[in-house]
Tab-separated table of C-alpha atoms in Angstrom:
chain	number	residue	atom	x	y	z
V	200	MET	CA	106.854	-72.073	-27.422
V	201	ASN	CA	106.492	-68.303	-27.931
V	202	GLU	CA	106.025	-66.413	-24.682
V	203	THR	CA	103.342	-63.734	-24.606
V	204	PRO	CA	103.201	-60.748	-22.223
V	205	LEU	CA	100.218	-62.301	-20.464
V	206	LEU	CA	102.104	-65.574	-19.987
V	207	ASN	CA	105.113	-63.682	-18.654
V	208	LEU	CA	102.869	-61.858	-16.187
V	209	ILE	CA	101.418	-65.115	-14.901
V	210	THR	CA	104.890	-66.655	-14.625
V	211	ASP	CA	106.206	-63.696	-12.640
V	212	PHE	CA	103.288	-63.920	-10.224
V	213	VAL	CA	103.807	-67.625	-9.681
V	214	ASN	CA	107.487	-67.037	-8.944
V	215	ASP	CA	106.679	-64.165	-6.563
V	216	PHE	CA	104.234	-66.259	-4.579
V	217	ARG	CA	106.997	-68.817	-3.978
V	218	GLN	CA	109.147	-66.158	-2.308
V	219	PRO	CA	108.588	-64.284	0.987
V	220	ALA	CA	109.060	-60.976	-0.863
V	221	ILE	CA	105.380	-61.080	-1.866
V	222	LEU	CA	104.462	-60.513	1.773
V	223	TRP	CA	106.552	-57.354	1.888
V	224	GLN	CA	104.845	-56.062	-1.249
V	225	ALA	CA	101.392	-56.793	0.173
V	226	LEU	CA	102.352	-55.101	3.439
V	227	VAL	CA	103.611	-52.037	1.552
V	228	ILE	CA	100.376	-51.844	-0.465
V	229	VAL	CA	98.221	-52.004	2.675
V	230	ALA	CA	100.398	-49.412	4.417
V	231	CYS	CA	100.284	-47.012	1.447
V	232	LEU	CA	96.516	-47.322	1.119
V	233	ALA	CA	95.992	-46.771	4.849
V	234	LEU	CA	98.380	-43.808	4.936
V	235	SER	CA	96.730	-42.154	1.939
V	236	TRP	CA	93.295	-42.658	3.505
V	237	LEU	CA	94.407	-41.115	6.821
V	238	LEU	CA	96.090	-38.131	5.146
V	239	VAL	CA	93.087	-37.435	2.941
V	240	ARG	CA	90.727	-37.743	5.905
V	241	GLN	CA	92.744	-35.184	7.866
V	242	LEU	CA	92.749	-32.869	4.852
V	243	ARG	CA	88.975	-33.227	4.498
V	244	GLU	CA	88.368	-32.338	8.155
V	245	PHE	CA	90.714	-29.357	7.848
V	246	LEU	CA	88.933	-28.026	4.762
V	247	HIS	CA	85.492	-28.464	6.344
V	248	GLN	CA	86.566	-26.676	9.535
V	249	ARG	CA	88.036	-23.854	7.501
V	250	ALA	CA	84.828	-23.544	5.484
V	251	GLU	CA	82.688	-23.456	8.640
V	252	ALA	CA	84.934	-20.837	10.268
V	253	ALA	CA	84.880	-18.565	7.225
V	254	VAL	CA	83.099	-15.214	7.363
V	255	VAL	CA	80.823	-16.303	4.522
V	256	PRO	CA	79.561	-19.849	5.235
V	257	ALA	CA	80.307	-22.371	2.533
V	258	THR	CA	77.387	-23.512	0.430
V	259	PRO	CA	76.391	-27.194	0.205
V	260	GLU	CA	77.612	-27.191	-3.406
V	261	THR	CA	81.069	-26.050	-2.272
V	262	LEU	CA	81.245	-28.758	0.386
V	263	GLN	CA	80.112	-31.363	-2.132
V	264	ARG	CA	82.772	-30.181	-4.562
V	265	THR	CA	85.376	-30.485	-1.810
V	266	ASP	CA	84.307	-34.052	-1.077
V	267	SER	CA	84.556	-34.895	-4.784
V	268	PHE	CA	88.092	-33.506	-4.852
V	269	ILE	CA	88.969	-35.613	-1.803
V	270	ARG	CA	87.622	-38.749	-3.489
V	271	ILE	CA	89.910	-38.075	-6.468
V	272	LEU	CA	92.902	-37.306	-4.252
V	273	THR	CA	92.751	-40.607	-2.333
V	274	PRO	CA	93.797	-42.953	-5.195
V	275	VAL	CA	96.204	-40.328	-6.567
V	276	LEU	CA	98.048	-40.123	-3.260
V	277	ALA	CA	98.024	-43.922	-2.968
V	278	ALA	CA	99.571	-44.268	-6.444
V	279	MET	CA	102.283	-41.734	-5.551
V	280	LEU	CA	103.163	-43.544	-2.321
V	281	LEU	CA	103.239	-46.890	-4.125
V	282	GLY	CA	105.517	-45.414	-6.785
V	283	ILE	CA	107.964	-44.205	-4.122
V	284	ALA	CA	107.883	-47.587	-2.409
V	285	GLN	CA	108.443	-49.371	-5.717
V	286	HIS	CA	111.490	-47.227	-6.434
V	287	PHE	CA	113.199	-48.274	-3.186
V	288	LEU	CA	112.055	-51.911	-3.059
V	289	ALA	CA	113.149	-52.569	-6.652
V	290	LYS	CA	116.780	-52.421	-5.466
V	291	PHE	CA	116.312	-55.433	-3.190
V	292	GLN	CA	113.524	-57.637	-4.610
V	293	SER	CA	110.948	-58.047	-7.373
V	294	VAL	CA	108.035	-55.606	-7.364
V	295	ASN	CA	105.570	-57.210	-9.767
V	296	LEU	CA	102.666	-56.828	-7.346
V	297	LEU	CA	103.419	-53.126	-6.927
V	298	SER	CA	103.636	-52.770	-10.711
V	299	ILE	CA	100.004	-53.889	-10.879
V	300	ALA	CA	98.768	-51.938	-7.849
V	301	ILE	CA	99.990	-48.596	-9.218
V	302	PRO	CA	98.009	-48.787	-12.515
V	303	LEU	CA	94.930	-49.924	-10.579
V	304	CYS	CA	95.087	-46.863	-8.308
V	305	THR	CA	95.703	-44.658	-11.329
V	306	SER	CA	92.648	-46.123	-13.055
V	307	MET	CA	90.520	-45.494	-9.972
V	308	ALA	CA	91.691	-41.868	-9.878
V	309	LEU	CA	90.970	-41.462	-13.592
V	310	VAL	CA	87.461	-42.920	-13.220
V	311	ARG	CA	86.632	-40.639	-10.292
V	312	PHE	CA	88.039	-37.632	-12.116
V	313	GLY	CA	85.922	-38.484	-15.154
V	314	PHE	CA	82.802	-38.780	-12.988
V	315	TYR	CA	83.577	-35.421	-11.399
V	316	VAL	CA	84.015	-33.670	-14.748
V	317	LEU	CA	80.918	-35.239	-16.326
V	318	ARG	CA	78.710	-34.338	-13.370
V	319	ARG	CA	80.077	-30.810	-13.281
V	320	ILE	CA	79.070	-30.403	-16.923
V	321	PHE	CA	75.805	-32.323	-17.246
V	322	ALA	CA	74.517	-32.527	-13.649
V	323	ARG	CA	75.386	-29.196	-12.057
V	324	HIS	CA	72.174	-29.099	-10.001
V	325	GLY	CA	72.405	-32.668	-8.760
V	326	ASP	CA	69.903	-34.180	-11.208
V	327	ILE	CA	71.546	-37.326	-12.583
V	328	SER	CA	69.707	-38.509	-15.690
V	329	PRO	CA	69.790	-42.034	-17.172
V	330	THR	CA	71.933	-40.688	-20.023
V	331	MET	CA	74.417	-39.422	-17.465
V	332	LEU	CA	74.585	-42.833	-15.803
V	333	LEU	CA	75.104	-44.462	-19.211
V	334	LEU	CA	78.013	-42.119	-19.980
V	335	GLU	CA	79.600	-42.946	-16.643
V	336	LYS	CA	79.276	-46.687	-17.288
V	337	ILE	CA	80.792	-46.367	-20.764
V	338	PHE	CA	83.672	-44.300	-19.405
V	339	THR	CA	84.286	-46.824	-16.620
V	340	VAL	CA	84.349	-49.760	-19.035
V	341	VAL	CA	86.746	-47.960	-21.390
V	342	VAL	CA	89.174	-47.006	-18.610
V	343	TRP	CA	89.274	-50.423	-16.972
V	344	ALA	CA	89.516	-52.214	-20.321
V	345	GLY	CA	92.442	-50.024	-21.331
V	346	MET	CA	94.143	-50.602	-18.004
V	347	ALA	CA	93.637	-54.363	-18.307
V	348	LEU	CA	95.253	-54.296	-21.751
V	349	TYR	CA	98.146	-52.268	-20.365
V	350	ILE	CA	98.758	-54.568	-17.382
V	351	THR	CA	98.580	-57.748	-19.420
V	352	GLY	CA	100.836	-56.295	-22.116
V	353	LEU	CA	98.258	-56.803	-24.864
V	354	TRP	CA	98.009	-53.107	-25.733
V	355	PRO	CA	100.823	-53.098	-28.364
V	356	GLU	CA	99.341	-56.142	-30.072
V	357	LEU	CA	95.890	-54.535	-30.167
V	358	HIS	CA	97.377	-51.330	-31.590
V	359	VAL	CA	99.150	-53.255	-34.352
V	360	PHE	CA	95.927	-55.103	-35.155
V	361	LEU	CA	93.921	-51.856	-35.395
V	362	GLU	CA	96.624	-50.298	-37.566
V	363	SER	CA	96.279	-53.192	-39.990
V	364	ILE	CA	92.562	-52.490	-40.539
V	365	VAL	CA	92.279	-49.725	-43.143
V	366	VAL	CA	89.144	-47.794	-44.086
V	367	PRO	CA	89.104	-46.057	-47.510
V	368	LEU	CA	88.127	-42.373	-47.355
V	369	GLY	CA	88.120	-40.994	-50.883
V	370	ARG	CA	91.627	-41.243	-52.294
V	371	ASN	CA	93.185	-41.835	-48.896
V	372	LYS	CA	93.131	-44.764	-46.523
V	373	VAL	CA	92.853	-44.323	-42.788
V	374	SER	CA	93.431	-46.993	-40.184
V	375	VAL	CA	90.914	-47.768	-37.476
V	376	ALA	CA	93.525	-46.870	-34.875
V	377	ALA	CA	93.820	-43.351	-36.315
V	378	ILE	CA	90.031	-42.962	-36.354
V	379	LEU	CA	89.743	-44.049	-32.716
V	380	GLN	CA	92.607	-41.774	-31.734
V	381	ALA	CA	90.920	-38.838	-33.464
V	382	ALA	CA	87.566	-39.568	-31.797
V	383	VAL	CA	89.147	-39.832	-28.348
V	384	SER	CA	91.143	-36.616	-28.859
V	385	VAL	CA	88.089	-34.653	-29.959
V	386	ALA	CA	85.929	-36.062	-27.143
V	387	VAL	CA	88.518	-35.378	-24.433
V	388	LEU	CA	89.222	-31.821	-25.595
V	389	LEU	CA	85.509	-31.048	-25.940
V	390	VAL	CA	84.782	-32.329	-22.438
V	391	LEU	CA	87.674	-30.322	-21.003
V	392	ALA	CA	86.478	-27.208	-22.858
V	393	MET	CA	82.939	-27.659	-21.552
V	394	TRP	CA	84.306	-28.164	-18.036
V	395	ALA	CA	86.329	-24.962	-18.315
V	396	GLY	CA	83.246	-23.174	-19.659
V	397	THR	CA	81.183	-24.371	-16.696
V	398	SER	CA	83.813	-23.147	-14.239
V	399	LEU	CA	83.987	-19.795	-16.046
V	400	ASP	CA	80.198	-19.511	-15.934
V	401	GLU	CA	80.100	-20.098	-12.177
V	402	ARG	CA	82.846	-17.572	-11.510
V	403	LEU	CA	81.226	-14.893	-13.658
V	404	MET	CA	77.818	-15.395	-12.043
V	405	LYS	CA	79.364	-14.784	-8.609
V	406	MET	CA	80.873	-11.401	-9.565
V	407	PRO	CA	78.585	-8.765	-8.008
V	408	GLY	CA	80.267	-5.857	-9.788
V	409	LEU	CA	79.001	-6.869	-13.239
V	410	HIS	CA	75.469	-6.513	-14.537
V	411	THR	CA	73.546	-9.767	-14.783
V	412	SER	CA	73.133	-9.506	-18.557
V	413	LEU	CA	76.825	-8.740	-19.059
V	414	ARG	CA	77.764	-11.764	-16.973
V	415	VAL	CA	75.539	-14.011	-19.079
V	416	VAL	CA	76.971	-12.596	-22.339
V	417	MET	CA	80.545	-13.116	-21.191
V	418	SER	CA	79.705	-16.634	-20.052
V	419	ARG	CA	78.073	-17.594	-23.362
V	420	MET	CA	80.860	-16.081	-25.459
V	421	GLY	CA	83.583	-17.612	-23.297
V	422	ARG	CA	82.053	-21.067	-23.550
V	423	ALA	CA	81.633	-20.738	-27.333
V	424	VAL	CA	85.267	-19.645	-27.759
V	425	LEU	CA	86.526	-22.531	-25.616
V	426	ILE	CA	84.540	-25.096	-27.590
V	427	LEU	CA	85.659	-23.599	-30.922
V	428	VAL	CA	89.313	-23.618	-29.878
V	429	SER	CA	89.048	-27.208	-28.624
V	430	VAL	CA	87.551	-28.352	-31.932
V	431	LEU	CA	90.253	-26.594	-33.970
V	432	VAL	CA	93.049	-27.944	-31.775
V	433	SER	CA	91.667	-31.479	-31.886
V	434	LEU	CA	91.377	-31.345	-35.676
V	435	SER	CA	94.968	-30.114	-35.921
V	436	LEU	CA	96.178	-32.922	-33.658
V	437	VAL	CA	94.408	-35.469	-35.816
V	438	GLY	CA	96.080	-34.051	-38.922
V	439	ILE	CA	93.087	-32.524	-40.705
V	440	ASP	CA	93.879	-29.429	-42.763
V	441	LEU	CA	91.881	-26.516	-41.358
V	442	THR	CA	91.514	-24.960	-44.816
V	443	VAL	CA	88.992	-27.706	-45.555
V	444	LEU	CA	86.665	-25.975	-43.104
V	445	SER	CA	86.150	-23.145	-45.601
V	446	VAL	CA	84.136	-25.536	-47.781
V	447	PHE	CA	81.990	-26.561	-44.837
V	448	GLY	CA	81.633	-22.885	-43.906
V	449	GLY	CA	80.148	-22.091	-47.308
V	450	ALA	CA	77.756	-25.033	-47.092
V	451	PHE	CA	76.754	-23.968	-43.602
V	452	GLY	CA	76.050	-20.446	-44.840
V	453	VAL	CA	73.744	-21.785	-47.568
V	454	ALA	CA	71.930	-24.007	-45.069
V	455	LEU	CA	71.634	-21.065	-42.709
V	456	GLY	CA	70.081	-18.921	-45.398
V	457	PHE	CA	67.452	-21.497	-46.324
V	458	GLY	CA	66.535	-23.689	-43.401
V	459	LEU	CA	68.064	-22.230	-40.255
V	460	GLN	CA	66.803	-18.663	-40.416
V	461	LYS	CA	64.652	-18.945	-37.294
V	462	ILE	CA	67.416	-20.587	-35.282
V	463	ALA	CA	69.925	-17.933	-36.336
V	464	ALA	CA	67.417	-15.169	-35.588
V	465	ASN	CA	66.773	-16.554	-32.105
V	466	PHE	CA	70.519	-16.909	-31.502
V	467	VAL	CA	71.250	-13.308	-32.483
V	468	SER	CA	68.179	-12.058	-30.607
V	469	GLY	CA	69.455	-13.710	-27.437
V	470	PHE	CA	72.686	-11.720	-27.578
V	471	ILE	CA	70.777	-8.515	-28.404
V	472	ILE	CA	68.551	-8.993	-25.350
V	473	LEU	CA	71.573	-9.494	-23.126
V	474	LEU	CA	73.594	-6.615	-24.560
V	475	ASP	CA	70.889	-3.928	-24.522
V	476	ARG	CA	69.837	-5.007	-20.986
V	477	SER	CA	66.152	-4.668	-21.738
V	478	LEU	CA	65.579	-7.977	-19.956
V	479	THR	CA	67.526	-9.463	-17.080
V	480	ILE	CA	67.177	-12.606	-15.027
V	481	GLY	CA	64.621	-11.969	-12.302
V	482	ASP	CA	62.446	-9.525	-14.277
V	483	MET	CA	58.679	-9.997	-14.268
V	484	ILE	CA	57.464	-9.668	-17.861
V	485	THR	CA	54.433	-10.284	-20.041
V	486	VAL	CA	54.882	-11.234	-23.690
V	487	GLY	CA	51.837	-12.314	-25.647
V	488	GLN	CA	49.906	-14.791	-23.541
V	489	PHE	CA	52.871	-15.592	-21.304
V	490	THR	CA	53.500	-13.893	-17.959
V	491	GLY	CA	56.203	-14.859	-15.515
V	492	LYS	CA	59.608	-14.320	-14.003
V	493	VAL	CA	62.666	-14.591	-16.261
V	494	THR	CA	64.726	-17.501	-14.927
V	495	GLN	CA	66.957	-18.276	-17.930
V	496	ILE	CA	68.125	-16.383	-21.008
V	497	ASN	CA	69.626	-18.959	-23.344
V	498	THR	CA	71.001	-18.554	-26.838
V	499	ARG	CA	67.759	-19.704	-28.471
V	500	TYR	CA	64.975	-19.147	-25.949
V	501	THR	CA	64.044	-17.502	-22.656
V	502	VAL	CA	62.357	-19.349	-19.798
V	503	LEU	CA	59.506	-17.675	-17.880
V	504	LEU	CA	58.347	-19.080	-14.543
V	505	GLY	CA	54.673	-18.268	-13.986
V	506	ALA	CA	52.986	-17.728	-10.641
V	507	ASP	CA	51.344	-21.147	-11.016
V	508	GLY	CA	54.743	-22.845	-11.316
V	509	VAL	CA	54.448	-23.485	-15.061
V	510	GLU	CA	57.576	-22.719	-17.092
V	511	SER	CA	57.061	-21.152	-20.519
V	512	ILE	CA	59.734	-21.349	-23.234
V	513	VAL	CA	59.586	-18.180	-25.333
V	514	PRO	CA	61.754	-17.849	-28.493
V	515	ASN	CA	64.127	-14.897	-28.287
V	516	GLU	CA	62.919	-13.550	-31.628
V	517	MET	CA	59.458	-13.107	-30.101
V	518	LEU	CA	60.960	-10.874	-27.400
V	519	ILE	CA	62.655	-8.687	-30.017
V	520	SER	CA	59.964	-8.404	-32.687
V	521	GLY	CA	56.917	-8.147	-30.387
V	522	GLY	CA	55.870	-5.934	-27.515
V	523	VAL	CA	56.999	-6.882	-24.023
V	524	GLN	CA	55.651	-5.577	-20.718
V	525	ASN	CA	58.524	-5.430	-18.241
V	526	MET	CA	57.211	-4.814	-14.743
V	527	SER	CA	60.702	-4.315	-13.313
V	528	LEU	CA	62.717	-2.546	-16.013
V	529	SER	CA	63.366	0.769	-14.251
V	530	ASN	CA	60.976	0.483	-11.291
V	531	ARG	CA	59.919	-2.783	-9.714
V	532	MET	CA	56.783	-1.302	-8.137
V	533	ILE	CA	53.470	-2.084	-9.850
V	534	TRP	CA	49.913	-0.938	-9.106
V	535	LEU	CA	47.069	-3.333	-8.383
V	536	GLY	CA	43.373	-2.677	-7.885
V	537	VAL	CA	40.669	-4.577	-5.993
V	538	PRO	CA	37.003	-3.772	-6.872
V	539	VAL	CA	34.408	-3.516	-4.080
V	540	SER	CA	30.658	-2.838	-4.252
V	541	LEU	CA	29.037	-0.912	-1.357
V	542	GLY	CA	25.426	-0.106	-0.566
V	543	TYR	CA	24.013	3.318	-1.416
V	544	GLU	CA	23.435	4.048	2.266
V	545	THR	CA	27.208	3.813	2.972
V	546	ASP	CA	29.002	6.968	4.129
V	547	LEU	CA	32.023	7.010	1.807
V	548	ASP	CA	33.811	9.742	3.771
V	549	VAL	CA	33.907	7.424	6.763
V	550	ILE	CA	34.564	4.062	5.119
V	551	PHE	CA	37.287	5.141	2.654
V	552	PRO	CA	39.952	5.929	5.325
V	553	LEU	CA	39.115	2.665	7.097
V	554	LEU	CA	39.563	0.618	3.915
V	555	GLU	CA	42.849	2.381	3.100
V	556	ALA	CA	44.198	1.767	6.611
V	557	ALA	CA	43.206	-1.917	6.494
V	558	THR	CA	44.880	-2.361	3.095
V	559	ALA	CA	48.082	-0.674	4.280
V	560	LYS	CA	48.474	-3.295	7.034
V	561	VAL	CA	48.552	-6.181	4.548
V	562	PRO	CA	52.045	-7.669	4.012
V	563	ARG	CA	53.762	-6.837	0.684
V	564	VAL	CA	51.663	-3.659	0.270
V	565	SER	CA	54.011	-0.699	-0.199
V	566	GLN	CA	54.174	1.855	2.609
V	567	SER	CA	55.979	4.482	0.544
V	568	LYS	CA	52.963	4.808	-1.744
V	569	PRO	CA	49.884	4.446	0.486
V	570	PRO	CA	46.721	2.735	-0.777
V	571	SER	CA	43.873	4.844	-2.132
V	572	ALA	CA	40.124	4.227	-2.395
V	573	THR	CA	38.218	5.743	-5.327
V	574	LEU	CA	34.583	5.793	-6.417
V	575	VAL	CA	34.465	4.311	-9.890
V	576	ARG	CA	30.767	4.524	-10.794
V	577	PHE	CA	27.194	4.391	-9.557
V	578	GLY	CA	26.251	0.821	-10.258
V	579	ALA	CA	22.830	-0.729	-10.714
V	580	ASP	CA	23.006	-2.467	-7.329
V	581	GLY	CA	25.432	-0.268	-5.363
V	582	LEU	CA	28.460	1.992	-5.382
V	583	ASP	CA	31.392	0.538	-7.338
V	584	VAL	CA	34.583	1.315	-5.424
V	585	GLN	CA	38.194	0.358	-6.165
V	586	ILE	CA	41.014	0.000	-3.621
V	587	GLY	CA	44.361	0.636	-5.334
V	588	PHE	CA	47.765	-0.224	-3.836
V	589	TRP	CA	51.399	-0.760	-4.870
V	590	ILE	CA	53.700	-3.762	-4.437
V	591	ALA	CA	57.472	-3.956	-4.937
V	592	ASP	CA	57.828	-7.683	-5.647
V	593	PRO	CA	55.767	-8.621	-8.717
V	594	GLU	CA	57.926	-11.714	-9.219
V	595	ASN	CA	56.152	-13.265	-6.213
V	596	GLY	CA	52.782	-13.100	-7.963
V	597	THR	CA	49.674	-10.983	-7.414
V	598	GLY	CA	47.006	-13.525	-6.495
V	599	GLY	CA	48.120	-13.926	-2.887
V	600	VAL	CA	48.339	-10.230	-2.067
V	601	LYS	CA	44.962	-9.547	-3.705
V	602	SER	CA	43.387	-12.282	-1.607
V	603	ASN	CA	44.855	-10.814	1.587
V	604	VAL	CA	43.597	-7.340	0.669
V	605	ASN	CA	40.100	-8.695	-0.020
V	606	ARG	CA	40.071	-10.425	3.357
V	607	ALA	CA	41.183	-7.237	5.120
V	608	ILE	CA	38.411	-5.283	3.336
V	609	TRP	CA	35.825	-7.901	4.280
V	610	ARG	CA	36.801	-7.785	7.955
V	611	THR	CA	36.584	-3.987	7.926
V	612	LEU	CA	33.122	-4.045	6.356
V	613	GLN	CA	31.938	-6.632	8.891
V	614	GLU	CA	33.247	-4.627	11.847
V	615	HIS	CA	31.470	-1.436	10.750
V	616	LYS	CA	28.226	-3.118	9.620
V	617	VAL	CA	28.590	-1.988	6.015
V	618	SER	CA	26.321	-3.887	3.669
V	619	VAL	CA	27.564	-5.361	0.427
V	620	PRO	CA	24.775	-5.210	-2.183
V	621	PHE	CA	23.873	-8.175	-4.301
V	622	PRO	CA	21.474	-8.376	-7.268
V	623	GLN	CA	17.779	-8.641	-6.311
V	624	ARG	CA	14.944	-9.129	-8.798
V	625	GLU	CA	11.183	-8.646	-8.236
V	626	LEU	CA	8.498	-10.374	-10.329
V	627	ARG	CA	5.382	-8.244	-10.871
V	628	ILE	CA	2.262	-9.527	-12.695
V	629	VAL	CA	0.360	-6.802	-14.519
V	630	GLY	CA	-3.434	-7.315	-14.782
V	631	THR	CA	-5.870	-9.816	-13.164
V	632	PRO	CA	-5.135	-13.508	-13.733
V	633	PRO	CA	-8.069	-15.689	-14.993
V	634	ALA	CA	-10.154	-17.511	-12.345
V	635	PRO	CA	-9.454	-21.247	-11.976
V	636	LEU	CA	-12.058	-23.824	-13.140
V	637	ALA	CA	-14.477	-25.249	-10.594
V	638	GLY	CA	-13.208	-28.796	-11.042
V	639	ALA	CA	-9.633	-27.646	-10.788
V	640	ALA	CA	-10.466	-25.722	-7.611
V	641	GLU	CA	-11.931	-28.886	-5.990
V	642	GLY	CA	-8.958	-30.963	-7.074
V	643	GLU	CA	-10.932	-32.918	-9.724
V	644	SER	CA	-10.169	-33.231	-13.369
V	645	ALA	CA	-11.974	-35.109	-16.097
V	646	PRO	CA	-9.866	-37.619	-18.002
V	647	SER	CA	-9.198	-36.626	-21.547
V	648	GLY	CA	-10.772	-38.629	-24.359
V	649	THR	CA	-13.583	-40.183	-22.179
V	650	GLN	CA	-17.359	-39.714	-22.305
V	651	PRO	CA	-19.367	-39.077	-19.058
């Protein structure tokens, strides 16, 4: 009877359970797990105390990142302790149970590390989508399946079986094992490159010495370079000749000239916007029918957050080719006006200073440039007056401050008994109306179509 690795594993376990050495292995496993948990717990408390005692308090994201690191460190430390214990116990007894416990801890560390990397890339703001959960499940299944094959000793047999399956690609033949190896290499390097790009992006965004647009440009270019290098390295590891990419480059250029002109234009426009610094994140702009605060400048589009909470996605080409009103390009202060109608009997020399003083007390109204009241025109029903004022935070909207100014004006007019005119219409009848009929005057009327 031919013995298989799985059968040998089962036989070794049966023999170990007949000996008291299995108890020592179980005791060592429990001790290593408990020791790793205690050490990691002490490290976690130390890091949290250090973060709380820092001059700049740690953000919740930093604390969450620390906890994620601790969760990865726990199985790693347990695997290291088990490896040390296995090295010493192997001189005196069998260590089959430890040989299984170490790969299990390693798999747990690998799964947690994969979760950490995936969430850092695709769920930076804490929003975990169903696609993200699916990726985590697939990664978990792959890791544990691979570890099960490794423990049972079936991995070499599976590799030989996959090598025997050949797929024809033109004049060459490629095994399924080579295809899977290439796919895994490309996927791993791409994920690592995207993780490095995310870390670079966060570090650049926290550098106060650089302009916001320059930080975004460096972040985009750094991420693109990392992804490009990872793709080239992965293709080289697989064995693909990089000179073949020249053919694909020519085809891509033709496709770009015919069908991807708009995408390329938006991509280039995004870098132009960032480099010339005409728009930065936080600016309040108006482009076409869209008005809002710039929250994102991506490679293809720019996101505007309106005062009503609606986000507008504006193509970058539209920001380059069309006119844009930037309310905070060189000076963040903007002027607003509130119209008011006053009665003709109002003394403007008295009421104007009162309205200006009331407007100046409204929050968000600039004190460096005081409000001013002006007579616009002599209206049909009253005097048309406008109260003008300046604000320094247009990104917070204008509806709220206008409402507060109107309320302050209304209270001032009520306190000083100033009338606000409203349209009145009089109906005049020219000439003498005809006298009513006698029957109609007495409330009688003859029915139509009847004979008396």
